[in-house]
């Protein structure tokens, strides 16, 4: 609690003022809309005017609800009735007028700022809170960090508002670096800092984390916990008890995390106590939940020898995520590995420790590596890793570990095509089948063959494997031994070829289905990677060690960005590992050259050119906290399956439209076709030239 002599003697309801905002509806897109913040703002205003007894005239209430204001659940009290007629929409103009013009002119001791809605971090980690009139051309917002700096200066009346508390129920995720996200630059300036002003900040999430919102109940989890702590307290009681309330809220969310119920809030961030000192690190050991053991020196010595000279294996992120799961902990939301070396990862795991079961996170991580090393043929390293795990479990008296999951089995047919040495017509062709092992299943003999011949042979091989049975069974889950994916290794000139549209006999009456509807179909061009092999491998490894997801993993390339310098720009860093092409020209007009020169292993475009509609990000990426497609949530490693889903959905929609228009079930022509370039450098069978 704050000592009683710390609070201004006259602090009370009459000298308490507040900005209370709840934003549910945004002009930028209906996908930004969310339900709950307006109700949260009303409940906080009800506490201020109820138990805290703050006059309604001291509040500036800003609401932009999804429904009509009259449909909101307004608390039944004279004070809330007064606010019902005085509230304003949560536009940028109204926010600035209330916070920077009206409230600074008041004579008070305490300012509350309560905001519920979306939140993003800018390039300098400032918290930007979009207003209801945010539009694609200009995302109008409140820069909270700049506003709080302004409130510490002499532009606010001297001796007024020595106490200022900001309570924010919003996400604090990084704003995507995309031309559509134009926040601009907002800084409110300020005068000279006034000594003695104290600010308290309490956020619903830490940097990089999303806040949880219960849309059905119309409530944020942070606001629920906050109001439960404030309860029936007066102004003086609530201000003096804020640090204690923050400790309690922090403890509540930490316990949710320990129970695996705090996915989006693995940690609860409180910025500073009233005296500007961090208080969450003080005396928390007394209330800390039981934690796991940490590695001893003998374990570290063993890992130093095991990991010496070892690069991060491809399965490192899977091992990292499985360590949290098997220890009963939530995986960090940000995704990706915490370092570039195995010892860096283990150090991070050891510092985090583990769950209530007592298992250090580092031990299941090493156990996973051992299991995968055995599968990939590195038996010697697998045995040494397993010996380390067994010895550590026994020495530290740890519980038994469950076996790691086996790697997902994917059956792939690789189709290699190369032009003949003399430059004549046709192609030299070869096929491999890769499942539990890789085997060569066909090769063209004698003269080069046409693509029609390759197609017929591919269909024959699929029938033999069992992926395309002769009885024409219906589409559905692949039978055991069926083919999941077909990868075409082709010359550069064939990258835009419609392999996914090759007709496959399917069902009675001569019906055919497109190959790309039955299987994942991708194209590859590994022979064009010779000059950028290092960049290609580095980018793929970077993607794998982040589990396929990262805010910088995917880049949308617009027409104006396709220049002679694009390839060199893409090669500068491992990210992006995937390019989505929004270009009107055919992809050979510069884009694919840049992708290959830049060492980018994955790209998606529309066959023949033409900007995809809807945009590729809308088709492929899940929605983020704001309802918009989130590039950081797109799992690039699952794109072959995702593109097939999109192809199937497009074919179904087009067939339905055709039936409605013509009364027949024929498949329409001219529908949008996606092409996926998928160059996994670790999976290239038969690398010797067919020539």
XYZ file of C-alpha atoms in Angstrom:
691
model
C 0.000 0.000 0.000
C 1.068 3.629 -0.541
C 1.769 5.421 2.761
C -1.018 7.820 3.680
C 1.324 10.796 3.613
C 2.127 10.011 -0.030
C -1.385 10.880 -1.231
C -2.409 14.537 -1.702
C -4.377 15.580 1.392
C -7.355 16.792 -0.663
C -7.498 13.731 -2.943
C -11.084 12.590 -3.260
C -13.916 12.159 -5.773
C -14.220 15.877 -6.578
C -10.529 16.121 -7.510
C -10.498 12.938 -9.603
C -10.893 13.099 -13.390
C -10.898 10.434 -16.086
C -10.790 9.634 -19.784
C -12.700 6.372 -20.363
C -12.769 4.934 -23.901
C -14.168 1.758 -25.416
C -13.734 1.159 -29.165
C -15.510 -1.736 -30.891
C -16.206 -0.399 -34.379
C -13.502 0.834 -36.767
C -13.963 2.520 -40.148
C -10.919 0.771 -41.605
C -12.666 -2.600 -42.008
C -15.424 -4.694 -40.492
C -12.732 -7.257 -39.746
C -11.321 -4.931 -37.095
C -14.614 -4.889 -35.179
C -14.731 -6.667 -31.839
C -17.327 -6.985 -29.106
C -16.578 -6.152 -25.486
C -14.568 -2.899 -25.135
C -17.641 -0.629 -24.967
C -19.119 -2.716 -22.151
C -15.762 -2.718 -20.358
C -15.621 1.093 -20.584
C -19.162 1.396 -19.202
C -18.336 -0.896 -16.290
C -15.232 1.129 -15.424
C -17.228 4.364 -15.644
C -19.859 2.774 -13.386
C -17.188 1.993 -10.784
C -15.849 5.566 -10.974
C -19.270 7.142 -10.533
C -20.498 4.454 -8.105
C -18.165 3.188 -5.348
C -15.538 5.854 -6.150
C -18.264 8.587 -6.210
C -16.559 10.646 -8.940
C -18.976 13.236 -10.408
C -20.015 12.348 -13.974
C -18.964 15.832 -15.111
C -15.361 14.840 -14.278
C -15.448 11.973 -16.812
C -14.882 12.157 -20.555
C -16.610 9.031 -21.867
C -15.821 8.028 -25.479
C -17.688 5.068 -26.980
C -17.858 3.558 -30.458
C -19.961 0.426 -29.926
C -20.777 -2.203 -32.533
C -24.501 -1.876 -31.898
C -26.632 1.180 -31.409
C -25.730 2.980 -28.156
C -29.243 2.395 -26.854
C -28.655 -1.356 -27.137
C -25.776 -1.213 -24.650
C -26.336 -2.393 -21.103
C -26.172 1.013 -19.407
C -25.999 0.702 -15.604
C -29.064 2.117 -13.896
C -27.874 5.122 -11.903
C -28.337 8.922 -12.128
C -24.613 9.390 -12.853
C -24.624 6.897 -15.733
C -27.821 8.465 -17.059
C -25.950 11.778 -17.238
C -23.063 10.129 -19.096
C -25.522 8.490 -21.466
C -26.363 11.895 -22.873
C -22.809 13.291 -22.673
C -20.635 10.565 -24.220
C -18.944 11.124 -27.602
C -17.683 8.775 -30.351
C -14.112 7.579 -29.868
C -12.656 9.465 -32.843
C -9.131 10.849 -32.860
C -10.462 14.416 -32.725
C -12.563 13.675 -29.641
C -9.737 11.789 -27.941
C -7.280 14.661 -28.435
C -9.860 17.241 -27.390
C -10.619 15.393 -24.151
C -7.090 14.340 -23.207
C -5.001 17.270 -24.446
C -7.417 20.227 -24.286
C -10.196 19.748 -21.726
C -8.783 17.601 -18.911
C -5.452 19.508 -18.577
C -7.419 22.649 -17.774
C -9.138 20.998 -14.825
C -7.863 21.353 -11.264
C -7.434 17.841 -9.938
C -5.136 15.466 -8.083
C -5.725 12.222 -9.959
C -6.206 11.371 -13.647
C -7.475 7.963 -14.731
C -7.015 6.843 -18.345
C -8.932 3.663 -19.159
C -8.849 2.350 -22.742
C -10.322 -0.843 -24.189
C -9.866 -1.778 -27.855
C -7.083 -2.666 -30.251
C -3.461 -1.811 -29.514
C -0.233 -1.926 -31.545
C 3.431 -1.207 -30.905
C 5.162 1.228 -33.234
C 8.798 1.156 -34.429
C 9.966 2.737 -31.159
C 7.729 0.428 -29.082
C 5.271 3.220 -28.348
C 1.706 1.982 -27.710
C -0.672 3.137 -30.458
C -4.398 2.812 -29.732
C -6.462 3.074 -32.961
C -9.532 5.298 -32.848
C -12.891 4.507 -34.420
C -12.155 6.697 -37.474
C -9.016 4.705 -38.367
C -8.914 4.309 -42.149
C -6.539 2.473 -44.526
C -4.994 5.741 -45.702
C -4.465 6.963 -42.129
C -4.890 4.821 -39.019
C -5.882 7.614 -36.653
C -4.867 6.731 -33.126
C -3.801 7.812 -29.654
C -0.062 7.490 -29.056
C -0.330 6.664 -25.369
C 3.383 6.895 -24.581
C 3.637 10.341 -26.176
C 0.462 11.474 -24.384
C 1.790 10.339 -21.005
C 5.068 12.177 -21.642
C 3.009 15.279 -22.457
C 1.076 14.927 -19.190
C 4.314 15.040 -17.180
C 5.194 18.501 -18.517
C 4.290 22.071 -17.545
C 1.660 22.180 -20.303
C -0.570 20.723 -17.585
C -1.222 23.133 -14.742
C 1.524 23.238 -12.129
C 0.585 21.434 -8.902
C -2.271 19.678 -10.698
C -2.564 15.943 -11.286
C 0.435 14.681 -9.332
C -1.001 11.171 -9.770
C -1.834 9.696 -13.189
C -2.912 6.088 -13.803
C -3.242 4.477 -17.250
C -5.110 1.145 -17.404
C -5.161 -0.380 -20.885
C -7.084 -3.486 -21.953
C -5.563 -4.018 -25.388
C -3.020 -6.087 -27.269
C 0.570 -4.900 -27.529
C 1.548 -6.655 -30.739
C 3.885 -5.174 -33.322
C 2.149 -3.236 -36.075
C 2.805 -5.060 -39.387
C 5.309 -3.356 -41.665
C 2.918 -3.116 -44.561
C 1.933 -0.198 -46.783
C -1.682 -0.708 -45.714
C -0.805 0.007 -42.067
C -0.189 3.743 -42.205
C -0.104 4.965 -38.613
C 1.986 7.934 -39.632
C 4.067 9.673 -36.974
C 2.254 11.050 -33.919
C 4.086 12.971 -31.222
C 2.266 15.495 -29.055
C 5.456 17.274 -28.007
C 5.390 18.856 -24.580
C 7.044 21.426 -22.384
C 9.419 21.013 -19.476
C 9.007 18.058 -17.144
C 7.432 18.846 -13.771
C 9.107 17.122 -10.811
C 6.855 15.130 -8.518
C 4.362 13.859 -11.069
C 3.968 10.106 -10.765
C 2.508 7.767 -13.346
C 1.259 4.224 -12.916
C 0.743 1.977 -15.963
C -1.077 -1.317 -15.967
C -1.378 -3.193 -19.266
C -3.383 -6.272 -20.192
C -0.397 -7.774 -21.986
C 3.338 -7.522 -22.281
C 5.157 -6.365 -25.413
C 4.448 -8.681 -28.318
C 1.450 -10.341 -26.639
C -2.257 -10.330 -27.439
C -4.906 -9.638 -24.783
C -7.810 -12.041 -24.387
C -11.371 -10.920 -25.035
C -14.538 -12.941 -24.434
C -16.775 -11.857 -27.321
C -19.785 -13.857 -26.121
C -19.763 -12.253 -22.678
C -18.549 -8.923 -24.046
C -15.695 -8.615 -21.572
C -11.916 -8.422 -21.542
C -10.181 -10.772 -19.101
C -8.025 -7.902 -17.873
C -11.021 -5.660 -17.135
C -12.770 -8.514 -15.332
C -9.761 -8.988 -13.039
C -9.262 -5.227 -12.561
C -12.856 -4.518 -11.532
C -12.827 -7.504 -9.196
C -9.831 -5.968 -7.414
C -11.294 -2.445 -7.289
C -14.599 -3.756 -5.937
C -16.261 -1.214 -3.670
C -13.138 0.813 -2.896
C -13.133 4.583 -2.660
C -10.820 6.807 -4.673
C -8.158 6.976 -1.927
C -8.385 3.243 -1.240
C -8.149 2.341 -4.921
C -5.160 4.600 -5.592
C -3.260 3.486 -2.526
C -4.018 -0.155 -3.267
C -3.203 -0.181 -7.000
C 0.239 -1.802 -6.568
C -1.281 -4.513 -4.367
C -4.124 -5.005 -6.856
C -1.585 -5.261 -9.663
C 0.312 -7.946 -7.732
C -2.897 -9.890 -7.269
C -3.853 -9.596 -10.948
C -0.348 -10.624 -11.977
C -0.580 -13.660 -9.687
C -3.985 -14.604 -11.094
C -2.759 -14.589 -14.664
C 0.409 -16.419 -13.740
C -1.684 -19.187 -12.174
C -3.756 -19.314 -15.366
C -0.523 -19.791 -17.241
C 0.568 -22.595 -14.945
C -2.761 -24.346 -15.553
C -2.381 -23.928 -19.311
C -5.348 -21.516 -19.497
C -3.362 -18.367 -20.237
C -2.386 -18.941 -23.832
C -2.427 -15.294 -24.854
C -1.115 -13.937 -21.577
C 1.797 -16.077 -20.422
C 2.940 -13.093 -18.404
C 1.053 -10.112 -17.062
C 2.959 -6.847 -17.368
C 2.769 -4.057 -14.805
C 5.024 -1.175 -15.628
C 5.926 0.731 -12.465
C 4.837 1.422 -8.898
C 3.918 4.990 -7.915
C 7.529 5.616 -6.893
C 8.739 4.660 -10.432
C 10.339 1.437 -9.176
C 9.508 -2.003 -10.479
C 7.690 -3.861 -7.719
C 6.861 -7.212 -9.300
C 10.397 -8.428 -8.630
C 10.142 -7.630 -4.920
C 9.301 -10.436 -2.512
C 7.519 -12.560 -5.095
C 9.294 -15.695 -3.957
C 6.911 -15.981 -1.034
C 3.947 -16.447 -3.370
C 5.721 -18.204 -6.213
C 4.240 -21.459 -7.376
C 6.401 -24.593 -7.223
C 8.944 -24.622 -10.013
C 11.064 -27.270 -11.655
C 14.682 -28.059 -10.957
C 17.450 -26.453 -12.985
C 20.336 -28.163 -14.724
C 23.400 -28.814 -12.600
C 26.993 -28.235 -13.666
C 27.440 -31.851 -14.737
C 24.496 -31.518 -17.109
C 25.903 -28.311 -18.606
C 29.332 -29.913 -19.092
C 27.720 -32.794 -20.947
C 25.714 -30.478 -23.205
C 28.807 -28.451 -24.025
C 30.444 -31.569 -25.451
C 27.268 -32.785 -27.183
C 26.509 -29.478 -28.921
C 30.032 -28.465 -29.896
C 30.150 -27.689 -33.611
C 26.461 -28.559 -34.085
C 24.194 -26.209 -36.014
C 20.529 -25.965 -35.093
C 18.843 -29.053 -36.564
C 15.734 -28.708 -38.657
C 13.573 -30.071 -35.835
C 14.851 -27.583 -33.226
C 11.642 -25.547 -33.018
C 9.494 -28.690 -32.785
C 11.711 -29.841 -29.918
C 11.398 -26.434 -28.233
C 7.589 -26.418 -28.459
C 7.310 -30.053 -27.322
C 9.421 -29.298 -24.250
C 6.788 -26.836 -23.012
C 3.934 -29.176 -23.833
C 5.371 -32.214 -22.083
C 6.295 -30.154 -18.992
C 2.738 -28.800 -18.759
C 3.603 -25.198 -19.673
C 2.278 -22.843 -22.307
C 4.552 -22.209 -25.293
C 5.694 -18.576 -25.655
C 3.251 -16.784 -27.947
C 5.881 -14.957 -29.994
C 7.027 -18.135 -31.732
C 10.509 -18.977 -32.918
C 13.647 -19.995 -31.094
C 15.301 -17.660 -28.575
C 18.794 -18.002 -30.065
C 20.880 -19.162 -32.992
C 22.659 -22.020 -31.231
C 21.641 -25.110 -29.292
C 23.218 -23.866 -26.064
C 21.349 -20.555 -26.424
C 18.058 -22.442 -26.651
C 18.849 -24.644 -23.640
C 19.873 -21.603 -21.588
C 16.511 -19.968 -22.353
C 14.672 -23.140 -21.366
C 16.644 -23.483 -18.151
C 15.913 -19.895 -17.154
C 12.198 -20.413 -17.749
C 12.385 -23.652 -15.747
C 9.285 -25.823 -16.001
C 5.841 -26.625 -14.703
C 4.569 -28.078 -11.459
C 5.640 -31.592 -12.382
C 9.270 -30.715 -11.677
C 10.621 -31.382 -15.182
C 13.259 -28.881 -16.392
C 12.323 -27.774 -19.884
C 15.814 -28.492 -21.204
C 15.508 -32.253 -20.650
C 12.537 -32.958 -22.976
C 14.152 -30.662 -25.547
C 17.261 -32.854 -25.662
C 15.120 -36.006 -25.612
C 13.283 -34.802 -28.731
C 16.570 -34.095 -30.504
C 17.738 -37.631 -29.702
C 14.598 -39.203 -31.145
C 14.812 -37.226 -34.392
C 18.557 -37.831 -34.778
C 17.846 -41.558 -34.641
C 15.203 -41.230 -37.378
C 17.449 -39.156 -39.665
C 20.309 -41.628 -39.445
C 22.664 -39.929 -36.960
C 22.654 -42.915 -34.606
C 25.900 -42.016 -32.852
C 24.716 -38.531 -31.800
C 21.260 -39.886 -30.951
C 22.796 -42.412 -28.566
C 24.935 -39.792 -26.818
C 21.930 -37.475 -26.407
C 19.829 -40.320 -25.015
C 22.579 -41.240 -22.532
C 22.682 -37.606 -21.328
C 18.894 -37.596 -20.817
C 18.911 -40.893 -18.902
C 21.773 -39.795 -16.659
C 20.163 -36.402 -15.941
C 16.778 -37.937 -15.128
C 18.401 -40.309 -12.639
C 20.782 -37.799 -11.058
C 18.138 -35.073 -10.530
C 15.409 -37.584 -9.571
C 13.104 -36.327 -12.336
C 9.814 -37.904 -13.408
C 9.613 -40.245 -16.389
C 9.469 -38.590 -19.810
C 6.889 -39.687 -22.400
C 8.313 -40.587 -25.810
C 8.452 -37.719 -28.314
C 5.991 -37.903 -31.216
C 7.346 -39.443 -34.425
C 7.858 -37.129 -37.388
C 4.839 -36.637 -39.612
C 4.985 -39.053 -42.537
C 4.555 -37.451 -45.916
C 4.579 -39.445 -49.143
C 5.850 -37.393 -52.064
C 6.306 -38.093 -55.770
C 9.132 -36.044 -57.253
C 8.948 -35.418 -61.009
C 12.213 -34.147 -62.497
C 12.245 -32.501 -65.925
C 15.300 -31.242 -67.819
C 15.704 -29.994 -71.378
C 17.826 -32.264 -73.620
C 21.502 -31.327 -74.050
C 21.031 -30.456 -77.721
C 18.281 -27.956 -76.938
C 15.692 -29.879 -78.962
C 12.001 -30.353 -78.128
C 10.758 -32.423 -75.226
C 12.283 -33.196 -71.825
C 14.291 -35.850 -70.079
C 12.142 -37.057 -67.207
C 12.571 -39.069 -64.024
C 10.342 -39.847 -61.023
C 11.105 -40.754 -57.428
C 8.837 -41.873 -54.617
C 9.816 -40.665 -51.144
C 8.078 -42.089 -48.103
C 9.896 -43.957 -45.375
C 12.666 -44.326 -47.947
C 13.362 -42.851 -51.384
C 13.211 -45.006 -54.506
C 13.589 -44.298 -58.198
C 10.364 -45.423 -59.935
C 10.623 -44.284 -63.587
C 12.898 -42.632 -66.131
C 12.359 -41.698 -69.750
C 14.420 -43.768 -72.161
C 15.921 -42.761 -75.501
C 14.545 -39.594 -77.057
C 13.155 -36.773 -74.907
C 9.416 -37.013 -74.169
C 6.580 -34.507 -74.283
C 4.714 -33.297 -71.220
C 1.687 -35.394 -72.269
C 3.822 -38.509 -71.924
C 5.033 -37.387 -68.493
C 1.428 -36.823 -67.416
C 0.313 -40.276 -68.564
C 3.216 -41.936 -66.778
C 2.548 -39.950 -63.598
C -1.079 -41.097 -63.600
C 0.067 -44.681 -64.077
C 2.501 -44.426 -61.179
C -0.145 -42.858 -58.930
C -2.496 -45.709 -59.743
C 0.213 -48.222 -58.894
C 0.960 -46.513 -55.598
C -2.727 -46.449 -54.760
C -3.260 -42.708 -54.770
C -5.488 -42.758 -57.864
C -7.295 -46.132 -57.737
C -8.702 -47.508 -60.948
C -12.229 -47.833 -59.481
C -12.443 -44.025 -59.235
C -13.160 -43.751 -55.528
C -14.373 -40.384 -54.308
C -12.099 -37.662 -53.036
C -11.361 -37.866 -49.352
C -8.588 -38.674 -46.911
C -5.628 -40.402 -48.484
C -5.515 -44.142 -47.977
C -2.447 -45.606 -46.271
C 0.371 -45.544 -48.777
C -1.284 -42.758 -50.795
C 0.563 -39.742 -52.171
C 0.266 -36.496 -50.221
C 2.250 -34.199 -52.494
C 3.643 -34.058 -56.025
C 6.696 -31.860 -56.590
C 7.689 -30.862 -60.124
C 11.424 -30.058 -60.446
C 11.402 -28.055 -63.655
C 13.434 -25.625 -65.757
C 12.789 -21.969 -65.106
C 10.619 -21.682 -68.234
C 8.107 -24.240 -66.885
C 7.471 -22.683 -63.471
C 4.161 -21.179 -64.602
C 2.937 -24.402 -66.272
C -0.494 -25.642 -65.162
C 0.649 -28.952 -63.654
C -2.015 -28.643 -60.957
C -4.689 -28.605 -63.703
C -3.642 -31.898 -65.279
C -6.837 -33.978 -65.505
C -6.987 -37.183 -63.475
C -9.682 -39.838 -64.153
C -11.979 -39.824 -61.168
C -15.299 -41.587 -60.816
C -17.866 -42.821 -63.361
C -18.924 -41.449 -66.748
C -15.439 -40.235 -67.672
C -15.279 -37.624 -64.931
C -11.914 -35.974 -64.322
C -10.530 -33.989 -61.413
C -7.642 -31.555 -61.486
C -4.427 -32.976 -60.056
C -4.141 -30.017 -57.663
C -7.526 -30.831 -56.106
C -6.520 -34.401 -55.267
C -2.942 -33.781 -54.127
C -0.706 -30.971 -52.968
C 1.038 -29.808 -56.156
C 4.092 -27.549 -56.082
C 6.790 -26.488 -58.531
C 10.513 -26.293 -57.863
C 13.558 -24.867 -59.604
C 16.609 -26.059 -57.646
C 18.957 -25.922 -60.647
C 18.588 -22.120 -60.668
C 19.856 -21.887 -57.067
C 23.556 -22.495 -57.780
C 24.614 -18.846 -57.396
C 22.541 -18.203 -54.254
C 22.773 -21.604 -52.578
C 23.974 -20.103 -49.271
C 21.104 -17.601 -49.112
C 18.610 -20.321 -50.075
C 19.725 -22.718 -47.314
C 19.975 -19.913 -44.747
C 16.468 -18.667 -45.456
C 14.984 -22.165 -45.194
C 16.801 -22.870 -41.914
C 15.647 -19.515 -40.549
C 12.048 -20.455 -41.397
C 12.294 -23.905 -39.800
C 13.806 -22.597 -36.566
C 10.809 -20.303 -36.193
C 8.292 -23.055 -36.670
C 7.174 -21.639 -40.013
C 5.685 -18.521 -38.400
C 7.233 -15.093 -37.939
C 6.044 -11.512 -38.603
C 8.852 -11.094 -41.162
C 8.575 -14.546 -42.785
C 6.072 -13.426 -45.439
C 6.384 -10.441 -47.734
C 3.700 -9.213 -50.106
C 5.353 -7.800 -53.240
C 3.420 -5.196 -55.192
C 3.950 -4.276 -58.838
C 5.986 -1.155 -58.097
C 8.467 -3.152 -55.989
C 9.539 -5.441 -58.854
C 12.764 -3.729 -59.878
C 16.243 -4.863 -60.874
C 17.322 -4.377 -57.263
C 14.590 -6.535 -55.678
C 16.616 -9.770 -55.852
C 19.592 -8.225 -54.073
C 17.269 -6.739 -51.480
C 15.680 -10.126 -50.784
C 19.140 -11.713 -50.432
C 20.311 -9.306 -47.714
C 18.594 -11.149 -44.838
C 17.113 -14.617 -44.200
C 13.666 -13.007 -44.063
C 11.429 -13.095 -45.936
C 11.286 -16.815 -46.630
C 8.032 -16.500 -48.586
C 6.905 -13.990 -51.211
C 3.258 -13.426 -52.127
C 3.021 -11.800 -55.551
C 0.473 -9.049 -56.077
C 1.626 -8.145 -59.565
C -0.402 -7.652 -62.716
C 2.352 -8.800 -65.080
C 3.225 -12.423 -65.691
C 5.570 -13.669 -62.942
C 8.441 -14.130 -65.370
C 8.531 -10.361 -65.848
C 11.029 -9.859 -63.043
C 9.370 -11.329 -59.959
C 10.569 -14.927 -60.161
C 14.030 -13.787 -61.175
C 14.154 -11.724 -57.970
C 12.828 -14.608 -55.854
C 15.498 -16.994 -57.136
C 18.272 -14.419 -56.968
C 17.276 -13.574 -53.413
C 17.386 -17.200 -52.280
C 13.713 -17.107 -51.228
C 12.528 -20.735 -51.025
C 8.743 -20.170 -51.182
C 6.563 -18.007 -53.424
C 2.889 -17.893 -54.415
C 1.478 -16.158 -57.478
C -1.451 -16.201 -59.861
C -0.772 -18.196 -63.002
C -0.270 -15.969 -66.027
C -0.132 -12.807 -63.937
C -2.914 -10.592 -62.720
C -3.404 -9.376 -59.164
C -5.213 -12.096 -57.173
C -8.649 -11.206 -55.908
C -9.101 -11.512 -52.991
C -5.499 -10.752 -52.008
C -3.335 -13.791 -51.314
C -2.910 -12.845 -47.671
C -6.695 -12.929 -47.224
C -6.803 -16.381 -48.827
C -3.898 -17.955 -46.988
C -3.375 -16.309 -43.592
C -5.555 -16.637 -40.487
C -7.010 -13.506 -38.963
C -5.033 -11.680 -36.295
C -6.328 -10.056 -33.086
C -7.748 -7.192 -35.154
C -9.652 -9.490 -37.522
C -7.301 -8.773 -40.426
C -5.051 -11.407 -42.050
C -1.936 -11.749 -39.920
C 1.298 -12.505 -41.854
C 2.963 -13.523 -38.601
C 0.319 -16.222 -38.035
C 0.712 -17.766 -41.495
C 2.501 -21.107 -41.136
C 4.629 -21.129 -44.274
C 5.625 -24.764 -43.695
C 1.994 -25.835 -44.204
C 1.454 -23.849 -47.418
C 1.239 -26.896 -49.753
C -1.787 -28.165 -47.825
C -3.245 -24.667 -47.445
C -2.982 -23.905 -51.183
C -4.783 -27.168 -51.954
C -7.572 -26.107 -49.575
C -7.855 -22.802 -51.429
C -7.962 -24.596 -54.801
C -10.727 -26.887 -53.577
C -12.746 -24.008 -52.127
C -12.416 -22.014 -55.366
C -13.417 -25.019 -57.479
C -16.458 -25.699 -55.301
C -17.601 -22.090 -55.375
C -17.112 -21.849 -59.146
C -18.989 -25.095 -59.765
C -21.891 -23.902 -57.624
C -22.043 -20.617 -59.498
C -21.971 -22.456 -62.824
C -24.822 -24.763 -61.794
C -26.877 -21.796 -60.698
C -26.237 -20.010 -63.983
C -26.486 -22.853 -66.511
C -28.118 -25.716 -64.688
C -25.227 -28.084 -65.410
C -22.347 -29.225 -63.250
C -19.526 -28.555 -65.693
C -16.442 -26.943 -64.257
C -16.083 -23.327 -65.429
C -12.972 -22.045 -67.095
C -10.914 -18.969 -66.328
C -11.047 -19.280 -62.556
C -8.169 -17.907 -60.512
C -5.221 -20.362 -60.378
C -2.510 -20.260 -57.724
C 1.027 -21.520 -58.215
C 3.237 -22.484 -55.277
C 7.016 -22.497 -55.571
C 8.286 -24.776 -52.800
C 12.050 -25.358 -52.739
C 13.035 -27.382 -49.683
C 16.845 -27.650 -49.971
C 16.902 -30.671 -47.634
C 14.676 -32.764 -49.906
C 16.066 -33.035 -53.437
C 16.360 -36.684 -54.527
C 18.451 -37.682 -57.537
C 20.544 -34.544 -57.679
C 22.719 -35.798 -60.546
C 21.838 -34.333 -63.947
C 19.532 -36.306 -66.208
C 21.701 -35.211 -69.109
